[in-house]
Amino acid sequence: MADKGKILLSVTGFDPGIWKDALEKAAPDRTVVLEPAEASDPEIDYAVVWKQPPGVLDGLPNLKAIFSIGAGVDHLFAAGNDLPDVPIVRVVAEDLTDRMSEYSVWQVLDHLRKGPLYRDQQARRVWHEDLMQPAASEVTIGILGYGNLGRDAAKKLIMLGFKVIGWSRTEKQDEAVETFAGEDGLAGFLAQSDIVVCLLPLTPATRGILSASFFAKMKPRGPLGAPILINAGRGGLQVEADILAALEEKRLGAVSLDVFQTEPLPPESPLWTHPRVTITPHAAATSMPHALVPPMVDQMDAHDRGEKLKNLVDREAGY
Ligand code: NAP
Ligand code: GLV
């Protein structure tokens, strides 16, 4: 029986039907309504959103919390509206974390083991072993954004033998990983990193960080030749023209990009055909409703019992 209140579901870019089914299964005692039809309904007490249209959360007098269906929340702030003053919960979940670490490990290994070179050789039927094959232990991976996803990727990369270092906004103490923090720590972090894996959130402070001045600080040479960039954070972190220029100048040896300034990546983008660019369509860590909805509903129930919400967004920091 649906008597615990209503959940507003507003997801753009995902199939709302699948999320609605998962919410109804996990919360049979709540009613799920799709925006915008009932967006001013006073019975709506929770909202589950991804890239909600502007204003859709404005007219809800009894909203208690907003749940993002992803780890990133820039999509919430980007809608151009003042969000209601209620807690915002983001995804921190093993399923999503594992997926992101799979992506990070996959791309790191692809660059270590010369995937782009051997794919090109295969296309040309060339049989040639590149004997300049460094061991994982000779390569330092710099995790840019040493948060929930960054720490898990680090753990798995260390298991493969890589040296890993991390960069975050606030200082960290970590036994296994040398850490750097803030703008003052960035140059020291980049000076050591052979491969940078970017898992930063997009905020006013991080927008456009992957730009010419960043590439100029990267370690110029190393066991892989030039440094490599892997970005699965957000497209707004990168300046694509600067990436292309850095590839031409050999400041960057190669890049793997999962996220783009404009998504889908426009067909005319030169990134598509660049031989040293690997592209995936924002697929590093997909949000799976069967894994993410039950903990969301558990949090709603706990909050209704007076317990504190977990995985809250710091609005001031923007993530
Ligand atoms: P998180 O736990 O909040 O970690 C974010 C990390 O970035 C933290 O270490 C944080 O520092 C650091 N950071 C934030 N602003 C910074 C700044 N100005 N300077 C230096 N470091 C800064 O977030 P998460 O769960 O790991 O997720 C990270 C991001 O991954 C999401 O925001 C999203 O954009 C992206 N993502 C992408 C996909 C995909 O499919 N491509 C999937 C999921 C997530 P502190 O530790 O000091 O707070
Ligand atoms: C996906 O991009 C996420 O933020 O979870």
Short mmCIF file of C-alpha atoms and ligand atoms in Angstrom, two decimals:
data_model
loop_
_atom_site.label_atom_id
_atom_site.label_comp_id
_atom_site.label_asym_id
_atom_site.label_seq_id
_atom_site.Cartn_x
_atom_site.Cartn_y
_atom_site.Cartn_z
CA MET A 1 0.00 0.00 0.00
CA ALA A 2 1.42 3.41 -0.97
CA ASP A 3 1.08 5.54 2.15
CA LYS A 4 4.58 6.76 2.97
CA GLY A 5 4.57 9.72 0.58
CA LYS A 6 5.59 10.37 -2.99
CA ILE A 7 8.90 10.31 -4.84
CA LEU A 8 9.33 12.67 -7.77
CA LEU A 9 11.44 11.10 -10.52
CA SER A 10 13.09 13.46 -13.01
CA VAL A 11 15.85 11.84 -15.05
CA THR A 12 17.04 13.13 -18.42
CA GLY A 13 19.39 10.97 -20.48
CA PHE A 14 18.35 7.77 -18.68
CA ASP A 15 15.20 5.71 -19.30
CA PRO A 16 12.80 6.95 -16.59
CA GLY A 17 10.70 3.76 -16.93
CA ILE A 18 13.52 1.54 -15.65
CA TRP A 19 14.17 3.86 -12.69
CA LYS A 20 10.43 4.07 -11.94
CA ASP A 21 10.14 0.26 -11.94
CA ALA A 22 13.15 -0.07 -9.63
CA LEU A 23 11.81 2.58 -7.25
CA GLU A 24 8.34 0.99 -7.16
CA LYS A 25 9.91 -2.41 -6.45
CA ALA A 26 12.15 -1.09 -3.66
CA ALA A 27 9.51 1.25 -2.19
CA PRO A 28 6.09 -0.41 -2.58
CA ASP A 29 4.79 1.86 0.20
CA ARG A 30 5.63 5.05 -1.72
CA THR A 31 4.12 6.47 -4.94
CA VAL A 32 6.51 7.36 -7.74
CA VAL A 33 5.50 10.28 -9.95
CA LEU A 34 7.23 11.41 -13.11
CA GLU A 35 7.96 15.10 -13.63
CA PRO A 36 6.57 17.48 -14.57
CA ALA A 37 2.93 16.48 -14.26
CA GLU A 38 2.70 16.53 -10.47
CA ALA A 39 5.73 18.66 -9.67
CA SER A 40 3.92 20.93 -7.21
CA ASP A 41 2.28 18.10 -5.31
CA PRO A 42 2.60 18.71 -1.52
CA GLU A 43 2.75 14.93 -0.95
CA ILE A 44 6.11 14.69 -2.74
CA ASP A 45 8.79 14.45 -0.07
CA TYR A 46 11.77 13.05 -1.99
CA ALA A 47 13.12 13.71 -5.48
CA VAL A 48 15.34 11.37 -7.50
CA VAL A 49 17.00 13.27 -10.31
CA TRP A 50 19.52 13.42 -13.14
CA LYS A 51 19.75 16.65 -15.15
CA GLN A 52 16.32 17.76 -14.03
CA PRO A 53 14.75 20.52 -16.17
CA PRO A 54 15.10 24.04 -14.69
CA GLY A 55 12.54 24.83 -12.02
CA VAL A 56 11.20 21.31 -11.63
CA LEU A 57 12.18 21.16 -7.94
CA ASP A 58 11.03 24.69 -7.14
CA GLY A 59 7.37 24.12 -6.44
CA LEU A 60 7.57 21.27 -3.92
CA PRO A 61 6.50 22.62 -0.52
CA ASN A 62 7.34 19.49 1.48
CA LEU A 63 10.50 18.23 -0.20
CA LYS A 64 12.85 16.63 2.37
CA ALA A 65 15.85 15.63 0.24
CA ILE A 66 17.13 15.33 -3.32
CA PHE A 67 18.88 12.13 -4.49
CA SER A 68 21.25 12.26 -7.48
CA ILE A 69 21.33 8.99 -9.41
CA GLY A 70 25.04 9.54 -10.03
CA ALA A 71 28.14 10.29 -8.00
CA GLY A 72 28.55 13.68 -9.65
CA VAL A 73 26.11 16.49 -8.86
CA ASP A 74 27.21 19.21 -11.29
CA HIS A 75 24.12 18.25 -13.33
CA LEU A 76 21.93 19.42 -10.45
CA PHE A 77 23.56 22.82 -10.14
CA ALA A 78 23.78 23.24 -13.91
CA ALA A 79 20.04 23.48 -14.42
CA GLY A 80 20.23 27.23 -13.83
CA ASN A 81 17.87 27.27 -10.89
CA ASP A 82 18.25 27.87 -7.19
CA LEU A 83 17.85 24.42 -5.71
CA PRO A 84 15.49 24.16 -2.74
CA ASP A 85 17.33 24.30 0.57
CA VAL A 86 17.17 20.57 1.37
CA PRO A 87 19.96 17.99 1.72
CA ILE A 88 21.38 16.54 -1.50
CA VAL A 89 22.50 12.91 -1.46
CA ARG A 90 24.88 11.56 -4.10
CA VAL A 91 25.78 8.00 -5.07
CA VAL A 92 28.51 6.26 -3.12
CA ALA A 93 28.03 2.59 -3.93
CA GLU A 94 30.20 -0.43 -4.48
CA ASP A 95 28.60 -1.20 -7.86
CA LEU A 96 29.46 2.22 -9.30
CA THR A 97 32.87 2.35 -7.61
CA ASP A 98 33.84 -1.07 -8.99
CA ARG A 99 32.81 0.00 -12.48
CA MET A 100 34.91 3.14 -12.31
CA SER A 101 37.93 1.24 -11.04
CA GLU A 102 37.50 -1.28 -13.87
CA TYR A 103 37.61 1.62 -16.32
CA SER A 104 40.66 3.21 -14.68
CA VAL A 105 42.57 -0.07 -14.54
CA TRP A 106 41.54 -0.94 -18.11
CA GLN A 107 42.81 2.35 -19.54
CA VAL A 108 46.00 2.37 -17.46
CA LEU A 109 46.85 -1.16 -18.59
CA ASP A 110 45.96 -0.32 -22.20
CA HIS A 111 48.51 2.50 -22.17
CA LEU A 112 51.11 0.50 -20.23
CA ARG A 113 50.83 -2.41 -22.66
CA LYS A 114 50.76 -0.18 -25.78
CA GLY A 115 47.18 -0.87 -26.83
CA PRO A 116 46.97 2.09 -29.24
CA LEU A 117 50.25 1.08 -30.95
CA TYR A 118 49.32 -2.59 -31.36
CA ARG A 119 45.79 -1.76 -32.59
CA ASP A 120 47.34 0.48 -35.22
CA GLN A 121 49.84 -2.23 -36.17
CA GLN A 122 47.05 -4.80 -36.44
CA ALA A 123 45.11 -2.52 -38.80
CA ARG A 124 48.26 -2.38 -40.99
CA ARG A 125 49.13 -6.11 -40.55
CA VAL A 126 52.43 -5.18 -38.93
CA TRP A 127 54.15 -7.79 -36.70
CA HIS A 128 56.55 -5.85 -34.48
CA GLU A 129 57.15 -6.19 -30.77
CA ASP A 130 58.00 -2.93 -29.03
CA LEU A 131 60.72 -4.02 -26.63
CA MET A 132 60.57 -0.76 -24.66
CA GLN A 133 57.97 -2.30 -22.35
CA PRO A 134 58.23 -0.88 -18.81
CA ALA A 135 57.05 -2.89 -15.82
CA ALA A 136 54.10 -1.58 -13.80
CA SER A 137 56.47 -0.94 -10.90
CA GLU A 138 58.36 1.60 -13.02
CA VAL A 139 55.22 3.67 -13.68
CA THR A 140 53.64 6.23 -11.32
CA ILE A 141 49.90 6.78 -11.58
CA GLY A 142 48.67 10.15 -10.29
CA ILE A 143 45.04 10.06 -9.20
CA LEU A 144 43.65 13.57 -9.66
CA GLY A 145 40.69 13.63 -7.25
CA TYR A 146 41.59 11.29 -4.44
CA GLY A 147 38.02 10.75 -3.21
CA ASN A 148 35.74 7.75 -3.04
CA LEU A 149 36.41 6.62 -6.62
CA GLY A 150 40.05 7.69 -6.62
CA ARG A 151 40.91 5.75 -3.47
CA ASP A 152 39.38 2.53 -4.83
CA ALA A 153 41.17 2.87 -8.18
CA ALA A 154 44.42 3.49 -6.28
CA LYS A 155 43.98 0.33 -4.21
CA LYS A 156 43.45 -1.80 -7.33
CA LEU A 157 46.32 -0.21 -9.26
CA ILE A 158 48.66 -0.77 -6.31
CA MET A 159 47.68 -4.45 -6.36
CA LEU A 160 48.89 -4.55 -9.98
CA GLY A 161 52.26 -3.18 -8.92
CA PHE A 162 51.99 0.48 -9.88
CA LYS A 163 53.22 3.29 -7.68
CA VAL A 164 50.22 5.53 -6.99
CA ILE A 165 50.02 9.11 -5.71
CA GLY A 166 46.89 11.20 -5.06
CA TRP A 167 45.78 14.84 -5.25
CA SER A 168 42.81 16.28 -3.39
CA ARG A 169 41.43 19.61 -2.18
CA THR A 170 42.04 18.93 1.50
CA GLU A 171 45.09 17.25 2.98
CA LYS A 172 45.03 13.49 3.54
CA GLN A 173 47.02 10.98 5.54
CA ASP A 174 47.33 7.71 3.68
CA GLU A 175 49.78 4.95 4.46
CA ALA A 176 49.87 3.40 0.99
CA VAL A 177 49.77 6.53 -1.14
CA GLU A 178 51.75 9.75 -1.14
CA THR A 179 49.20 12.56 -1.18
CA PHE A 180 49.26 16.15 -2.37
CA ALA A 181 46.63 18.81 -1.75
CA GLY A 182 45.42 22.08 -3.19
CA GLU A 183 46.96 24.32 -5.82
CA ASP A 184 50.28 24.36 -3.97
CA GLY A 185 50.51 20.57 -4.20
CA LEU A 186 49.63 20.26 -7.89
CA ALA A 187 53.06 20.90 -9.43
CA GLY A 188 54.75 18.33 -7.15
CA PHE A 189 52.03 15.80 -7.96
CA LEU A 190 52.32 16.35 -11.72
CA ALA A 191 56.11 16.24 -11.64
CA GLN A 192 55.89 12.59 -10.53
CA SER A 193 52.89 11.30 -12.51
CA ASP A 194 53.52 9.22 -15.66
CA ILE A 195 49.78 8.64 -16.09
CA VAL A 196 47.20 11.05 -14.64
CA VAL A 197 43.79 9.51 -13.96
CA CYS A 198 41.32 12.36 -13.46
CA LEU A 199 38.39 11.52 -11.19
CA LEU A 200 37.59 15.06 -10.08
CA PRO A 201 34.11 16.49 -9.71
CA LEU A 202 33.17 19.49 -11.86
CA THR A 203 32.93 22.58 -9.66
CA PRO A 204 33.70 26.27 -10.15
CA ALA A 205 37.20 25.51 -8.79
CA THR A 206 37.94 22.58 -11.13
CA ARG A 207 36.31 23.74 -14.37
CA GLY A 208 38.90 23.83 -17.19
CA ILE A 209 41.72 22.54 -14.96
CA LEU A 210 42.97 20.17 -17.70
CA SER A 211 44.36 22.99 -19.81
CA ALA A 212 47.64 24.15 -21.35
CA SER A 213 49.07 25.36 -18.02
CA PHE A 214 48.31 21.97 -16.43
CA PHE A 215 49.95 20.07 -19.33
CA ALA A 216 52.99 22.35 -19.07
CA LYS A 217 53.52 21.15 -15.48
CA MET A 218 53.33 17.44 -16.38
CA LYS A 219 56.43 15.28 -16.17
CA PRO A 220 58.01 15.79 -19.61
CA ARG A 221 59.47 12.31 -20.02
CA GLY A 222 59.11 8.97 -18.31
CA PRO A 223 58.95 5.23 -18.86
CA LEU A 224 56.09 5.66 -21.35
CA GLY A 225 57.77 8.47 -23.28
CA ALA A 226 55.43 11.42 -22.76
CA PRO A 227 52.80 11.60 -19.98
CA ILE A 228 49.31 10.20 -20.46
CA LEU A 229 45.96 11.65 -19.39
CA ILE A 230 42.85 9.62 -18.60
CA ASN A 231 39.74 11.70 -17.81
CA ALA A 232 36.59 10.05 -16.47
CA GLY A 233 35.60 12.96 -14.19
CA ARG A 234 33.64 15.43 -16.30
CA GLY A 235 34.10 16.99 -19.73
CA GLY A 236 33.97 20.50 -18.25
CA LEU A 237 37.28 19.78 -16.53
CA GLN A 238 39.09 19.66 -19.87
CA VAL A 239 39.92 22.21 -22.56
CA GLU A 240 39.78 20.05 -25.67
CA ALA A 241 41.67 22.49 -27.90
CA ASP A 242 44.52 22.47 -25.36
CA ILE A 243 44.52 18.65 -25.27
CA LEU A 244 44.86 18.53 -29.05
CA ALA A 245 47.67 21.11 -28.97
CA ALA A 246 49.48 19.21 -26.18
CA LEU A 247 49.22 15.98 -28.23
CA GLU A 248 50.72 17.76 -31.25
CA GLU A 249 53.54 19.22 -29.12
CA LYS A 250 54.13 15.76 -27.58
CA ARG A 251 53.58 17.22 -24.12
CA LEU A 252 50.93 14.51 -23.93
CA GLY A 253 51.74 11.09 -25.32
CA ALA A 254 48.13 9.90 -25.46
CA VAL A 255 44.75 10.46 -23.81
CA SER A 256 41.73 8.37 -22.88
CA LEU A 257 38.57 10.45 -22.57
CA ASP A 258 35.24 9.20 -21.27
CA VAL A 259 33.72 12.65 -20.84
CA PHE A 260 33.56 15.70 -23.10
CA GLN A 261 32.84 19.42 -23.08
CA THR A 262 29.78 18.65 -25.23
CA GLU A 263 28.09 15.25 -24.96
CA PRO A 264 27.48 13.43 -27.21
CA LEU A 265 30.86 14.40 -28.69
CA PRO A 266 29.97 16.22 -31.94
CA PRO A 267 30.83 14.23 -35.12
CA GLU A 268 33.08 17.04 -36.36
CA SER A 269 35.35 16.91 -33.30
CA PRO A 270 38.96 16.15 -34.31
CA LEU A 271 39.24 14.00 -31.16
CA TRP A 272 37.29 11.21 -32.92
CA THR A 273 40.00 10.48 -35.45
CA HIS A 274 43.14 11.39 -33.55
CA PRO A 275 45.42 8.32 -33.45
CA ARG A 276 46.46 8.94 -29.85
CA VAL A 277 42.96 9.55 -28.45
CA THR A 278 40.81 6.75 -27.02
CA ILE A 279 37.13 7.63 -26.69
CA THR A 280 34.35 6.03 -24.67
CA PRO A 281 30.83 7.56 -24.53
CA HIS A 282 30.58 8.57 -20.84
CA ALA A 283 30.45 4.88 -20.05
CA ALA A 284 33.13 4.55 -17.37
CA ALA A 285 30.68 3.93 -14.53
CA THR A 286 27.03 3.69 -15.46
CA SER A 287 24.36 4.06 -12.77
CA MET A 288 22.48 0.77 -12.51
CA PRO A 289 19.01 1.11 -10.94
CA HIS A 290 18.96 -2.41 -9.45
CA ALA A 291 22.13 -1.59 -7.46
CA LEU A 292 21.55 2.07 -6.62
CA VAL A 293 17.81 2.34 -5.88
CA PRO A 294 17.55 0.02 -2.81
CA PRO A 295 20.15 2.00 -0.79
CA MET A 296 18.41 5.24 -1.82
CA VAL A 297 15.10 3.96 -0.49
CA ASP A 298 16.81 2.70 2.68
CA GLN A 299 18.09 6.22 3.21
CA MET A 300 14.58 7.69 2.73
CA ASP A 301 13.21 5.25 5.32
CA ALA A 302 16.07 5.99 7.73
CA HIS A 303 15.58 9.74 7.29
CA ASP A 304 11.86 9.38 8.00
CA ARG A 305 12.82 7.59 11.24
CA GLY A 306 14.92 10.60 12.19
CA GLU A 307 18.33 9.23 11.20
CA LYS A 308 20.99 11.30 9.46
CA LEU A 309 21.40 11.08 5.68
CA LYS A 310 24.74 9.79 4.38
CA ASN A 311 26.81 10.83 1.36
CA LEU A 312 25.65 14.41 1.50
CA VAL A 313 26.83 17.04 -0.95
CA ASP A 314 28.65 20.11 0.37
CA ARG A 315 26.84 22.84 -1.54
CA GLU A 316 29.53 25.40 -0.93
CA ALA A 317 32.28 23.15 -2.36
CA GLY A 318 29.91 22.03 -5.14
CA TYR A 319 30.45 18.28 -4.76
P1 NAP B 1 34.38 12.42 -4.16
O1 NAP B 1 34.41 11.23 -3.26
O2 NAP B 1 33.69 13.66 -3.70
O3 NAP B 1 35.91 12.76 -4.52
C1 NAP B 1 36.25 13.92 -5.20
C2 NAP B 1 37.73 14.16 -5.01
O4 NAP B 1 38.10 15.33 -5.74
C3 NAP B 1 38.09 14.42 -3.53
O5 NAP B 1 39.34 13.86 -3.22
C4 NAP B 1 38.19 15.94 -3.50
O6 NAP B 1 39.04 16.45 -2.48
C5 NAP B 1 38.78 16.22 -4.86
N1 NAP B 1 38.55 17.61 -5.24
C6 NAP B 1 37.38 18.28 -5.37
N2 NAP B 1 37.59 19.57 -5.69
C7 NAP B 1 38.94 19.71 -5.75
C8 NAP B 1 39.80 20.80 -5.99
N3 NAP B 1 39.32 22.04 -6.24
N4 NAP B 1 41.13 20.60 -5.96
C9 NAP B 1 41.64 19.39 -5.68
N5 NAP B 1 40.89 18.28 -5.43
C10 NAP B 1 39.56 18.47 -5.46
O7 NAP B 1 33.74 12.04 -5.56
P2 NAP B 1 33.73 10.62 -6.28
O8 NAP B 1 32.60 9.81 -5.80
O9 NAP B 1 35.09 10.05 -6.20
O10 NAP B 1 33.38 11.06 -7.79
C11 NAP B 1 34.25 11.91 -8.50
C12 NAP B 1 33.63 12.32 -9.81
O11 NAP B 1 33.66 11.24 -10.74
C13 NAP B 1 32.15 12.71 -9.80
O12 NAP B 1 31.96 14.01 -9.29
C14 NAP B 1 31.79 12.61 -11.26
O13 NAP B 1 32.01 13.83 -11.92
C15 NAP B 1 32.77 11.57 -11.80
N6 NAP B 1 32.08 10.34 -12.24
C16 NAP B 1 32.13 10.01 -13.56
C17 NAP B 1 31.51 8.85 -14.00
C18 NAP B 1 31.62 8.40 -15.44
O14 NAP B 1 30.91 7.47 -15.84
N7 NAP B 1 32.46 9.01 -16.24
C19 NAP B 1 30.85 8.03 -13.09
C20 NAP B 1 30.82 8.39 -11.76
C21 NAP B 1 31.45 9.56 -11.33
P3 NAP B 1 38.72 16.20 -0.92
O15 NAP B 1 39.03 14.74 -0.68
O16 NAP B 1 39.66 17.10 -0.24
O17 NAP B 1 37.27 16.53 -0.72
C1 GLV B 2 28.23 9.66 -13.71
O1 GLV B 2 28.73 10.37 -14.51
C2 GLV B 2 28.14 9.93 -12.30
O2 GLV B 2 28.38 11.06 -11.89
O3 GLV B 2 27.80 9.01 -11.55
#
